[in-house]
Amino acid sequence: MKKSRITPGPGQESVWDYPRPPRVEQVSGKVEVRFGGALIVETTNAVRVLETSHPPVYYLPLADFAPGVLVPSAGTTFCEFKGEAAYFDVGAGGSRVPRGAWTYPRPVRGYEDLSTRAAIYPSRMDSCEVDGEIVQAQDGDFYGGWITEGIVGPFKGAPGTRGW
């Protein structure tokens, strides 16, 4: 059973106001990801995907990742909206996360901005930041959403939310 929608306060947005199918939008500001004790990506050219009931998923330019951090991994999955996803293992500082990042190398129409970017599961990193704010990872880790103070739910992803 879905919890009641949280009413957003000033400067906040509700994931229940996000569209379905999802929308891609440019992010203003700086996004940083740390893993294995290193800054593995810093960018001001991120996009985020907004979908009803989900915290935003941030996609960061492949070219902005430190060299060697993303290693192509076997296997794919399919999104009914974006198409076929390919995965990367994420490695830095002697640490490695299998399939810790993904991309859509040949996304369906409307999602072309994702073809040169990768998303990262924030729960598997040391930290992810948006304009200096440390991101909270979406429960469940299936969607890889990034929760900031400006986002309210409830959020799909935790056990018992699959049918929302």
Short mmCIF file of C-alpha atoms in Angstrom, two decimals, residues 4-118:
data_model
loop_
_atom_site.label_atom_id
_atom_site.label_comp_id
_atom_site.label_asym_id
_atom_site.label_seq_id
_atom_site.Cartn_x
_atom_site.Cartn_y
_atom_site.Cartn_z
CA SER A 4 0.52 9.39 1.29
CA ARG A 5 2.29 11.91 -0.93
CA ILE A 6 4.43 14.32 1.04
CA THR A 7 3.56 17.92 0.23
CA PRO A 8 6.72 19.71 -0.94
CA GLY A 9 7.85 22.75 0.97
CA PRO A 10 9.44 25.88 -0.52
CA GLY A 11 12.24 24.92 -2.91
CA GLN A 12 11.27 21.24 -2.89
CA GLU A 13 9.73 18.96 -5.50
CA SER A 14 7.69 15.80 -5.06
CA VAL A 15 8.57 12.67 -6.99
CA TRP A 16 4.81 12.22 -7.39
CA ASP A 17 4.79 15.26 -9.68
CA TYR A 18 7.41 13.72 -11.98
CA PRO A 19 6.15 12.41 -15.34
CA ARG A 20 5.67 8.93 -16.72
CA PRO A 21 7.24 8.25 -19.14
CA PRO A 22 10.33 9.80 -17.57
CA ARG A 23 11.84 13.13 -18.58
CA VAL A 24 15.53 14.01 -19.01
CA GLU A 25 16.60 17.45 -17.83
CA GLN A 26 19.88 19.33 -17.56
CA VAL A 27 21.30 19.78 -14.06
CA SER A 28 22.60 23.16 -13.03
CA GLY A 29 25.50 23.01 -10.63
CA LYS A 30 28.35 20.66 -9.82
CA VAL A 31 28.11 16.91 -9.27
CA GLU A 32 30.93 14.96 -7.62
CA VAL A 33 31.38 11.26 -6.89
CA ARG A 34 34.04 9.76 -4.62
CA PHE A 35 34.96 6.10 -4.51
CA GLY A 36 37.96 4.16 -3.24
CA GLY A 37 39.15 7.31 -1.50
CA ALA A 38 39.36 9.22 -4.80
CA LEU A 39 37.31 11.80 -6.66
CA ILE A 40 36.27 9.70 -9.67
CA VAL A 41 34.09 12.26 -11.44
CA GLU A 42 33.41 15.97 -11.17
CA THR A 43 31.11 17.63 -13.68
CA THR A 44 28.88 20.58 -14.38
CA ASN A 45 27.33 18.78 -17.36
CA ALA A 46 25.07 16.19 -15.72
CA VAL A 47 21.49 15.37 -16.59
CA ARG A 48 18.89 13.75 -14.40
CA VAL A 49 16.00 11.46 -15.27
CA LEU A 50 12.73 12.21 -13.48
CA GLU A 51 10.08 9.49 -13.23
CA THR A 52 6.94 9.29 -11.13
CA SER A 53 7.62 7.91 -7.62
CA HIS A 54 11.43 7.74 -8.09
CA PRO A 55 14.14 10.05 -6.83
CA PRO A 56 16.11 11.51 -9.76
CA VAL A 57 18.81 9.38 -11.36
CA TYR A 58 21.86 11.44 -12.30
CA TYR A 59 23.76 10.66 -15.52
CA LEU A 60 27.32 11.97 -15.69
CA PRO A 61 29.41 12.45 -18.86
CA LEU A 62 31.63 9.45 -19.58
CA ALA A 63 34.39 11.87 -20.61
CA ASP A 64 34.41 13.45 -17.11
CA PHE A 65 35.24 10.21 -15.26
CA ALA A 66 38.85 9.68 -14.22
CA PRO A 67 40.67 7.36 -16.64
CA GLY A 68 40.22 3.65 -15.91
CA VAL A 69 37.41 4.11 -13.36
CA LEU A 70 34.69 2.62 -15.59
CA VAL A 71 35.36 -0.86 -16.95
CA PRO A 72 32.74 -2.39 -19.28
CA SER A 73 30.94 -5.31 -17.64
CA ALA A 74 29.04 -8.24 -19.09
CA GLY A 75 25.26 -8.30 -19.34
CA THR A 76 22.48 -5.90 -20.17
CA THR A 77 19.02 -5.02 -18.91
CA PHE A 78 16.06 -3.42 -20.63
CA CYS A 79 14.05 -0.35 -19.66
CA GLU A 80 10.65 0.00 -21.26
CA PHE A 81 11.31 3.72 -21.79
CA LYS A 82 15.03 4.14 -22.40
CA GLY A 83 16.00 0.87 -24.10
CA GLU A 84 18.90 -1.49 -23.42
CA ALA A 85 21.34 -0.62 -20.63
CA ALA A 86 24.98 -1.65 -20.56
CA TYR A 87 26.99 -1.84 -17.32
CA PHE A 88 30.36 -0.84 -15.95
CA ASP A 89 32.35 -2.07 -12.99
CA VAL A 90 33.57 0.93 -11.00
CA GLY A 91 37.14 0.81 -9.70
CA ALA A 92 39.43 3.18 -7.84
CA GLY A 93 41.94 3.09 -4.98
CA GLY A 94 42.04 -0.72 -4.95
CA SER A 95 38.25 -0.98 -4.52
CA ARG A 96 35.84 -2.32 -7.13
CA VAL A 97 32.04 -2.42 -7.45
CA PRO A 98 30.73 -4.86 -10.05
CA ARG A 99 28.05 -3.27 -12.23
CA GLY A 100 28.14 -0.10 -10.14
CA ALA A 101 27.30 2.13 -13.13
CA TRP A 102 25.25 1.88 -16.30
CA THR A 103 24.60 3.66 -19.58
CA TYR A 104 22.26 3.50 -22.54
CA PRO A 105 24.64 3.37 -25.53
CA ARG A 106 21.75 3.37 -28.04
CA PRO A 107 18.76 4.80 -26.18
CA VAL A 108 15.33 5.17 -27.72
CA ARG A 109 14.26 8.53 -29.12
CA GLY A 110 13.95 11.21 -26.48
CA TYR A 111 16.75 9.83 -24.32
CA GLU A 112 19.72 10.56 -26.59
CA ASP A 113 21.48 12.59 -23.86
CA LEU A 114 22.06 9.33 -21.96
CA SER A 115 24.20 7.76 -24.69
CA THR A 116 27.35 9.65 -23.61
CA ARG A 117 26.69 9.48 -19.87
CA ALA A 118 26.67 6.91 -17.07
#
